[in-house]
GROMACS .gro file of C-alpha atoms in nm:
model
  383
    1MET     CA    1  -0.656   5.299  -0.127
    2ASN     CA    2  -0.463   4.980  -0.042
    3LEU     CA    3  -0.634   4.649   0.025
    4ALA     CA    4  -0.603   4.675   0.403
    5ASP     CA    5  -0.786   5.008   0.395
    6GLU     CA    6  -1.048   4.864   0.159
    7LEU     CA    7  -1.115   4.575   0.397
    8HIS     CA    8  -1.153   4.813   0.690
    9GLU     CA    9  -1.391   5.024   0.486
   10ARG     CA   10  -1.592   4.719   0.383
   11ALA     CA   11  -1.631   4.617   0.748
   12THR     CA   12  -1.730   4.971   0.844
   13THR     CA   13  -1.989   4.991   0.567
   14ARG     CA   14  -2.138   4.655   0.665
   15THR     CA   15  -2.168   4.733   1.034
   16GLY     CA   16  -2.208   5.111   1.043
   17LEU     CA   17  -1.929   5.116   1.304
   18THR     CA   18  -1.585   5.278   1.294
   19ASP     CA   19  -1.398   5.193   1.615
   20PHE     CA   20  -1.157   4.903   1.565
   21GLY     CA   21  -1.005   4.942   1.909
   22ASP     CA   22  -0.631   4.966   1.971
   23HIS     CA   23  -0.533   4.861   1.614
   24ASP     CA   24  -0.307   4.580   1.737
   25HIS     CA   25  -0.445   4.378   1.447
   26VAL     CA   26  -0.297   4.594   1.172
   27GLU     CA   27   0.052   4.441   1.167
   28GLY     CA   28  -0.093   4.092   1.140
   29LEU     CA   29  -0.330   4.198   0.864
   30HIS     CA   30  -0.042   4.335   0.657
   31ALA     CA   31   0.163   4.018   0.718
   32LEU     CA   32  -0.132   3.813   0.595
   33LEU     CA   33  -0.196   4.027   0.289
   34ASP     CA   34   0.171   4.010   0.192
   35GLY     CA   35   0.161   3.632   0.214
   36TYR     CA   36  -0.162   3.604   0.019
   37ALA     CA   37  -0.026   3.831  -0.253
   38ASN     CA   38   0.322   3.680  -0.288
   39GLU     CA   39   0.302   3.316  -0.181
   40ALA     CA   40  -0.051   3.178  -0.165
   41GLY     CA   41  -0.112   3.164  -0.542
   42LEU     CA   42  -0.473   3.267  -0.497
   43THR     CA   43  -0.719   3.226  -0.780
   44GLU     CA   44  -1.003   3.471  -0.828
   45LYS     CA   45  -1.219   3.241  -0.618
   46GLY     CA   46  -0.945   3.232  -0.355
   47ARG     CA   47  -0.909   3.610  -0.343
   48THR     CA   48  -1.283   3.652  -0.303
   49LYS     CA   49  -1.291   3.395  -0.023
   50VAL     CA   50  -0.990   3.540   0.161
   51GLU     CA   51  -1.105   3.900   0.137
   52GLY     CA   52  -1.451   3.800   0.255
   53ALA     CA   53  -1.309   3.615   0.555
   54LEU     CA   54  -1.084   3.906   0.650
   55ALA     CA   55  -1.368   4.155   0.616
   56ASN     CA   56  -1.583   3.928   0.833
   57ALA     CA   57  -1.311   3.920   1.100
   58LEU     CA   58  -1.283   4.299   1.094
   59ALA     CA   59  -1.660   4.331   1.116
   60GLY     CA   60  -1.653   4.099   1.415
   61ARG     CA   61  -1.389   4.320   1.573
   62LEU     CA   62  -1.606   4.627   1.522
   63ARG     CA   63  -1.908   4.449   1.664
   64THR     CA   64  -1.707   4.338   1.967
   65GLU     CA   65  -1.574   4.685   2.043
   66SER     CA   66  -1.926   4.826   2.021
   67ALA     CA   67  -2.071   4.553   2.244
   68TRP     CA   68  -1.802   4.608   2.506
   69ARG     CA   69  -1.902   4.975   2.524
   70GLN     CA   70  -2.272   4.890   2.542
   71HIS     CA   71  -2.220   4.630   2.816
   72PRO     CA   72  -1.943   4.756   3.046
   73ALA     CA   73  -2.047   4.503   3.311
   74HIS     CA   74  -1.891   4.229   3.096
   75ALA     CA   75  -1.558   4.310   3.257
   76GLU     CA   76  -1.686   4.166   3.586
   77THR     CA   77  -1.793   3.831   3.438
   78PRO     CA   78  -1.590   3.547   3.590
   79VAL     CA   79  -1.414   3.290   3.373
   80THR     CA   80  -1.320   3.023   3.625
   81ARG     CA   81  -1.121   2.706   3.551
   82PRO     CA   82  -1.219   2.694   3.183
   83ILE     CA   83  -1.154   2.371   2.995
   84PHE     CA   84  -0.952   2.392   2.673
   85VAL     CA   85  -0.953   2.093   2.438
   86THR     CA   86  -0.653   2.090   2.208
   87GLY     CA   87  -0.440   1.839   2.024
   88LEU     CA   88  -0.359   1.754   1.666
   89PRO     CA   89  -0.648   1.823   1.427
   90ARG     CA   90  -0.856   1.518   1.337
   91SER     CA   91  -0.771   1.356   1.670
   92GLY     CA   92  -1.119   1.374   1.820
   93THR     CA   93  -1.106   1.732   1.949
   94THR     CA   94  -1.439   1.832   1.794
   95ALA     CA   95  -1.635   1.530   1.916
   96LEU     CA   96  -1.487   1.550   2.265
   97HIS     CA   97  -1.549   1.924   2.286
   98ARG     CA   98  -1.914   1.886   2.191
   99LEU     CA   99  -1.970   1.611   2.448
  100LEU     CA  100  -1.814   1.822   2.723
  101CYS     CA  101  -2.035   2.114   2.623
  102ALA     CA  102  -2.345   1.897   2.658
  103ASP     CA  103  -2.318   1.917   3.038
  104PRO     CA  104  -2.582   2.178   3.136
  105ARG     CA  105  -2.330   2.329   3.380
  106HIS     CA  106  -2.099   2.410   3.088
  107GLN     CA  107  -2.111   2.662   2.806
  108GLY     CA  108  -1.937   2.658   2.470
  109LEU     CA  109  -1.885   2.904   2.188
  110GLN     CA  110  -2.171   2.863   1.942
  111LEU     CA  111  -2.068   2.936   1.587
  112TRP     CA  112  -2.303   3.229   1.533
  113LEU     CA  113  -2.178   3.402   1.848
  114ALA     CA  114  -1.816   3.340   1.754
  115ALA     CA  115  -1.876   3.535   1.434
  116ALA     CA  116  -2.090   3.808   1.594
  117PRO     CA  117  -1.995   3.836   1.965
  118GLN     CA  118  -2.273   3.966   2.191
  119PRO     CA  119  -2.426   3.869   2.525
  120ARG     CA  120  -2.578   3.526   2.460
  121PRO     CA  121  -2.957   3.570   2.439
  122LEU     CA  122  -3.212   3.310   2.547
  123ARG     CA  123  -3.205   3.013   2.310
  124ASP     CA  124  -3.567   3.068   2.207
  125HIS     CA  125  -3.459   3.396   2.045
  126TRP     CA  126  -3.169   3.261   1.843
  127ALA     CA  127  -3.349   3.158   1.524
  128SER     CA  128  -3.499   3.506   1.479
  129ASN     CA  129  -3.165   3.683   1.531
  130PRO     CA  130  -3.026   3.828   1.203
  131ASP     CA  131  -2.673   3.719   1.299
  132PHE     CA  132  -2.791   3.361   1.348
  133GLN     CA  133  -2.970   3.368   1.013
  134ALA     CA  134  -2.664   3.512   0.838
  135MET     CA  135  -2.447   3.229   0.972
  136GLN     CA  136  -2.699   2.968   0.857
  137ALA     CA  137  -2.686   3.115   0.506
  138GLN     CA  138  -2.306   3.111   0.513
  139ILE     CA  139  -2.300   2.743   0.614
  140ASP     CA  140  -2.552   2.653   0.345
  141ARG     CA  141  -2.330   2.815   0.082
  142ARG     CA  142  -2.023   2.636   0.218
  143ASN     CA  143  -2.187   2.294   0.216
  144ALA     CA  144  -2.319   2.348  -0.136
  145ALA     CA  145  -1.971   2.443  -0.258
  146VAL     CA  146  -1.795   2.144  -0.097
  147PRO     CA  147  -1.986   1.816  -0.144
  148GLY     CA  148  -1.933   1.576   0.144
  149LEU     CA  149  -1.815   1.845   0.386
  150LYS     CA  150  -2.084   1.763   0.643
  151GLY     CA  151  -1.936   1.419   0.694
  152MET     CA  152  -1.588   1.560   0.747
  153HIS     CA  153  -1.682   1.843   0.983
  154PHE     CA  154  -2.046   1.911   1.067
  155MET     CA  155  -2.133   2.276   1.131
  156ALA     CA  156  -2.449   2.460   1.235
  157PRO     CA  157  -2.505   2.808   1.381
  158ASP     CA  158  -2.613   2.671   1.719
  159VAL     CA  159  -2.334   2.411   1.746
  160VAL     CA  160  -2.018   2.492   1.940
  161GLU     CA  161  -1.712   2.563   1.726
  162GLU     CA  162  -1.341   2.635   1.748
  163CYS     CA  163  -1.239   2.956   1.918
  164TRP     CA  164  -0.997   3.059   1.642
  165TRP     CA  165  -1.287   3.272   1.524
  166LEU     CA  166  -1.204   3.501   1.815
  167GLU     CA  167  -0.830   3.497   1.736
  168HIS     CA  168  -0.907   3.613   1.382
  169GLN     CA  169  -1.004   3.951   1.525
  170SER     CA  170  -0.637   4.000   1.621
  171MET     CA  171  -0.510   3.863   1.286
  172ARG     CA  172  -0.282   3.633   1.483
  173SER     CA  173  -0.395   3.275   1.443
  174LEU     CA  174  -0.263   2.940   1.325
  175ALA     CA  175  -0.597   2.901   1.149
  176PHE     CA  176  -0.479   3.123   0.864
  177PRO     CA  177  -0.179   2.913   0.746
  178SER     CA  178  -0.371   2.591   0.810
  179VAL     CA  179  -0.587   2.663   0.504
  180ALA     CA  180  -0.345   2.850   0.273
  181HIS     CA  181   0.021   2.845   0.171
  182LEU     CA  182   0.157   3.124   0.392
  183PRO     CA  183   0.515   3.035   0.496
  184SER     CA  184   0.624   3.394   0.568
  185TYR     CA  185   0.317   3.458   0.785
  186THR     CA  186   0.380   3.133   0.973
  187ARG     CA  187   0.738   3.240   1.048
  188TRP     CA  188   0.616   3.584   1.155
  189LEU     CA  189   0.350   3.435   1.380
  190GLY     CA  190   0.605   3.212   1.548
  191GLN     CA  191   0.799   3.519   1.659
  192GLN     CA  192   0.500   3.707   1.802
  193ASP     CA  193   0.389   3.754   2.160
  194LEU     CA  194   0.032   3.624   2.140
  195SER     CA  195  -0.067   3.740   2.488
  196GLY     CA  196  -0.271   4.032   2.353
  197SER     CA  197  -0.472   3.801   2.128
  198TYR     CA  198  -0.560   3.580   2.424
  199ARG     CA  199  -0.649   3.874   2.646
  200ARG     CA  200  -0.897   3.977   2.379
  201HIS     CA  201  -1.014   3.616   2.358
  202ARG     CA  202  -1.095   3.619   2.732
  203ARG     CA  203  -1.274   3.952   2.715
  204ILE     CA  204  -1.497   3.825   2.434
  205LEU     CA  205  -1.589   3.521   2.643
  206GLN     CA  206  -1.676   3.754   2.930
  207LEU     CA  207  -1.909   3.944   2.697
  208ILE     CA  208  -2.082   3.638   2.552
  209GLY     CA  209  -2.105   3.462   2.887
  210MET     CA  210  -2.228   3.755   3.094
  211THR     CA  211  -2.583   3.615   3.078
  212SER     CA  212  -2.468   3.280   3.220
  213PRO     CA  213  -2.175   3.363   3.450
  214GLU     CA  214  -2.226   3.051   3.663
  215LYS     CA  215  -2.140   2.815   3.376
  216ARG     CA  216  -1.791   2.684   3.307
  217TRP     CA  217  -1.649   2.763   2.965
  218VAL     CA  218  -1.535   2.473   2.746
  219LEU     CA  219  -1.331   2.579   2.441
  220LYS     CA  220  -1.157   2.391   2.164
  221ASN     CA  221  -0.888   2.468   1.908
  222PRO     CA  222  -0.594   2.260   1.781
  223GLY     CA  223  -0.417   2.594   1.731
  224HIS     CA  224  -0.371   2.625   2.107
  225LEU     CA  225  -0.083   2.380   2.060
  226PHE     CA  226   0.107   2.673   1.910
  227SER     CA  227   0.040   2.920   2.192
  228LEU     CA  228   0.014   2.752   2.531
  229ASP     CA  229   0.214   3.021   2.712
  230ALA     CA  230  -0.022   3.296   2.592
  231LEU     CA  231  -0.324   3.085   2.681
  232MET     CA  232  -0.198   3.020   3.035
  233ALA     CA  233  -0.111   3.388   3.083
  234ALA     CA  234  -0.473   3.481   3.008
  235TYR     CA  235  -0.625   3.179   3.185
  236PRO     CA  236  -0.383   3.077   3.464
  237ASP     CA  237  -0.634   2.831   3.613
  238ALA     CA  238  -0.715   2.665   3.279
  239LEU     CA  239  -0.772   2.289   3.255
  240VAL     CA  240  -0.617   2.161   2.932
  241VAL     CA  241  -0.710   1.838   2.756
  242GLN     CA  242  -0.468   1.712   2.490
  243THR     CA  243  -0.602   1.454   2.248
  244HIS     CA  244  -0.371   1.205   2.078
  245ARG     CA  245  -0.380   1.007   1.755
  246ASP     CA  246  -0.122   0.847   1.528
  247PRO     CA  247   0.030   1.148   1.344
  248ARG     CA  248   0.043   0.951   1.020
  249THR     CA  249  -0.336   0.929   1.026
  250VAL     CA  250  -0.370   1.288   1.146
  251VAL     CA  251  -0.158   1.439   0.869
  252ALA     CA  252  -0.338   1.240   0.600
  253SER     CA  253  -0.679   1.333   0.737
  254VAL     CA  254  -0.612   1.704   0.789
  255SER     CA  255  -0.449   1.727   0.445
  256SER     CA  256  -0.759   1.572   0.291
  257LEU     CA  257  -0.995   1.805   0.473
  258THR     CA  258  -0.782   2.108   0.386
  259SER     CA  259  -0.762   2.003   0.022
  260LYS     CA  260  -1.139   1.965   0.001
  261THR     CA  261  -1.222   2.296   0.165
  262SER     CA  262  -0.960   2.495  -0.031
  263ALA     CA  263  -1.025   2.338  -0.373
  264GLY     CA  264  -1.015   2.595  -0.651
  265THR     CA  265  -0.876   2.872  -0.431
  266SER     CA  266  -0.506   2.842  -0.515
  267SER     CA  267  -0.272   2.737  -0.793
  268VAL     CA  268  -0.005   2.623  -0.545
  269PHE     CA  269  -0.189   2.498  -0.234
  270GLN     CA  270  -0.261   2.155  -0.376
  271GLY     CA  271  -0.142   1.797  -0.341
  272ALA     CA  272   0.211   1.772  -0.203
  273THR     CA  273   0.218   2.138  -0.093
  274VAL     CA  274  -0.089   2.082   0.123
  275GLY     CA  275   0.073   1.771   0.268
  276ARG     CA  276   0.407   1.936   0.336
  277ASP     CA  277   0.250   2.246   0.490
  278SER     CA  278   0.026   2.034   0.712
  279LEU     CA  279   0.318   1.820   0.826
  280ASP     CA  280   0.544   2.116   0.906
  281LEU     CA  281   0.272   2.324   1.069
  282TRP     CA  282   0.141   2.062   1.308
  283ALA     CA  283   0.475   1.902   1.392
  284THR     CA  284   0.609   2.245   1.485
  285ALA     CA  285   0.299   2.325   1.689
  286THR     CA  286   0.323   1.993   1.874
  287ASP     CA  287   0.691   2.049   1.957
  288ARG     CA  288   0.609   2.396   2.093
  289PHE     CA  289   0.330   2.260   2.307
  290LEU     CA  290   0.542   1.980   2.451
  291ALA     CA  291   0.813   2.224   2.555
  292ALA     CA  292   0.566   2.468   2.711
  293ARG     CA  293   0.351   2.205   2.884
  294ALA     CA  294   0.649   2.077   3.080
  295THR     CA  295   0.672   2.413   3.263
  296TYR     CA  296   0.318   2.406   3.411
  297ASP     CA  297   0.141   2.216   3.687
  298ALA     CA  298   0.073   1.864   3.560
  299ALA     CA  299  -0.259   1.860   3.749
  300GLN     CA  300  -0.395   2.114   3.498
  301PHE     CA  301  -0.350   1.872   3.207
  302ALA     CA  302  -0.513   1.547   3.098
  303ASP     CA  303  -0.461   1.322   2.796
  304VAL     CA  304  -0.708   1.137   2.575
  305ARG     CA  305  -0.613   0.877   2.318
  306TYR     CA  306  -0.834   0.883   2.009
  307GLU     CA  307  -0.891   0.508   1.997
  308GLU     CA  308  -1.000   0.496   2.361
  309PHE     CA  309  -1.233   0.790   2.310
  310ILE     CA  310  -1.398   0.633   2.005
  311ALA     CA  311  -1.441   0.303   2.190
  312ASP     CA  312  -1.600   0.465   2.497
  313PRO     CA  313  -1.690   0.834   2.453
  314VAL     CA  314  -1.899   0.873   2.768
  315GLY     CA  315  -1.652   0.679   2.979
  316THR     CA  316  -1.371   0.900   2.848
  317VAL     CA  317  -1.560   1.213   2.953
  318GLU     CA  318  -1.617   1.065   3.298
  319ARG     CA  319  -1.244   0.991   3.334
  320LEU     CA  320  -1.165   1.352   3.244
  321TYR     CA  321  -1.401   1.477   3.511
  322ASP     CA  322  -1.226   1.252   3.761
  323ALA     CA  323  -0.883   1.377   3.651
  324PHE     CA  324  -0.987   1.738   3.708
  325ARG     CA  325  -1.188   1.660   4.024
  326LEU     CA  326  -1.516   1.770   3.868
  327PRO     CA  327  -1.852   1.611   3.958
  328PHE     CA  328  -2.003   1.387   3.690
  329ASP     CA  329  -2.353   1.348   3.829
  330ASP     CA  330  -2.657   1.177   3.677
  331GLU     CA  331  -2.768   1.493   3.495
  332ALA     CA  332  -2.429   1.538   3.330
  333HIS     CA  333  -2.408   1.167   3.242
  334ALA     CA  334  -2.752   1.174   3.078
  335ALA     CA  335  -2.676   1.490   2.879
  336VAL     CA  336  -2.340   1.361   2.754
  337SER     CA  337  -2.489   1.021   2.664
  338ALA     CA  338  -2.769   1.187   2.469
  339ALA     CA  339  -2.523   1.411   2.281
  340ASP     CA  340  -2.310   1.109   2.194
  341ASP     CA  341  -2.614   0.931   2.051
  342VAL     CA  342  -2.710   1.231   1.837
  343SER     CA  343  -2.353   1.261   1.703
  344ARG     CA  344  -2.374   0.918   1.542
  345ARG     CA  345  -2.680   0.989   1.328
  346GLY     CA  346  -2.764   1.177   1.009
  347ASP     CA  347  -2.544   1.462   0.890
  348ARG     CA  348  -2.341   1.448   1.210
  349ARG     CA  349  -2.217   1.093   1.143
  350PRO     CA  350  -1.847   1.102   1.040
  351ASP     CA  351  -1.769   1.000   0.681
  352HIS     CA  352  -1.416   1.059   0.552
  353ALA     CA  353  -1.150   0.861   0.357
  354TYR     CA  354  -0.787   0.965   0.290
  355SER     CA  355  -0.421   0.853   0.252
  356LEU     CA  356  -0.073   1.007   0.291
  357GLU     CA  357   0.026   0.913  -0.063
  358GLU     CA  358  -0.234   1.153  -0.205
  359PHE     CA  359  -0.026   1.436  -0.058
  360GLY     CA  360   0.325   1.324  -0.148
  361LEU     CA  361   0.412   1.197   0.198
  362SER     CA  362   0.530   0.868   0.342
  363ALA     CA  363   0.465   0.713   0.681
  364GLY     CA  364   0.837   0.718   0.754
  365GLU     CA  365   0.888   1.091   0.708
  366VAL     CA  366   0.582   1.173   0.918
  367THR     CA  367   0.708   0.946   1.196
  368GLU     CA  368   1.051   1.109   1.180
  369ARG     CA  369   0.907   1.462   1.189
  370PHE     CA  370   0.700   1.374   1.499
  371ASP     CA  371   0.982   1.197   1.678
  372ARG     CA  372   0.960   1.415   1.990
  373TYR     CA  373   0.587   1.365   2.018
  374LEU     CA  374   0.616   0.988   1.976
  375ALA     CA  375   0.893   0.975   2.234
  376ALA     CA  376   0.689   1.179   2.484
  377PHE     CA  377   0.371   0.971   2.444
  378PRO     CA  378   0.473   0.618   2.338
  379GLU     CA  379   0.173   0.466   2.516
  380LEU     CA  380  -0.071   0.699   2.339
  381THR     CA  381   0.039   0.654   1.978
  382VAL     CA  382   0.032   0.369   1.730
  383SER     CA  383   0.365   0.202   1.656
   0.00000   0.00000   0.00000
C-alpha cells in the first residue's frame, strides 16, 4: 500500500466514513507527497507532522461529504457579498479579520469548524462538542511545542481562522508550500485551475452557515493573492480587502514565523531557504493578484495600510464599511471596539521580533523582487 492509500485509510478508520467525493483531490495529494519525499528534507518529526496534517485534511473531506448528505438544504443557503481579507502575510490580515467578524451581523470561520465542517451549533454547545475539544487539545500541543507562538499568532478553537483549512480538502493550497520546501508543488499549483477548490470552499460555507443564513461571511487568507480569479468565479459579488505593509518587514516577519513553527521538521527548510522560499512565494502571489485585480470592478476592492490600521483600528474598519456602502451602526461600533480592546491584552497581545539578515536576505533584493507591488501602491508602502 502506498502512502496516499495509507492516508486515505487512516482518515477512514478515524471517521468511520468512506466517501471522499469526486476524488479531485488525488492529483494534488500525489504532487504533495512527491515534493515531501524528494525536496522537503523531512525529519522523522516532519514526516509525522505532515502525514498527520494530510490525514486530518482527508478526514475533514470525509466529514464534509457526509454532512452534505445529511443536510441537503445547505445547497439553498445564501452567501451574499462576502468579505475576503487578503494581502501579504504579517500585514494585519488576522487582526483586521477578527475585528470585522466582531460585528454581530457577520460570521467568520471558527477554527474548530474549519477542521470539522458541520452546521454551526448554538455557541452554548460548543465546549461540549468532541470536535471542539479535539481542536483545543491540538492547539495545546502546538503551543507547548513552539514557545512564544501565542504572541506571534494567537489561536483558539472558537476564534476565527484562515480559510485555507477548507482548501486543504482539495489538496490545492498555497498554505502547503508556505510551511515547507516544495518548489515542484508550487510550480504545479501555479498551473492549476483552482475553480473547483473554491466551489468546494463555498459549499462548505453554505453548510456551516445554514444555521445563520442572514449573516454576512467574512473570510481571511493571504493565499487568496494567488487565486483571485478562482475566488471571483465562486463569489462574483465578493468584497475584497487588500492589506499593505512594507514587503521588507513582511518577508522578515513571515520567515521568522515559518522558521519557528517548522523548527525540527526539515533538514533543508531552514535559514536562507526559508527566506528565499518566502520571498519567491509571496512576491509571485502579489504579482498574480495585481494582474487579476485590474480586470475586476474597482468598487469591489478596498485597501488598508498596516500603519494606518495599527494607529486607528476601529476607524479603519469604519472606513472599510463606508467604502463598501455598509452600515456601521452603534452596535457594530461597540462590538468592534470591544474586540479591539481584548486583542491588546494577555495571550492575544502581539509579541514578535525578527530581521531579514537571519534569513540570508537584504532589503535591496526584497525591494527589487516586489518592484511591481511598490510601483502599484507607492502611497501605501514605506520607501
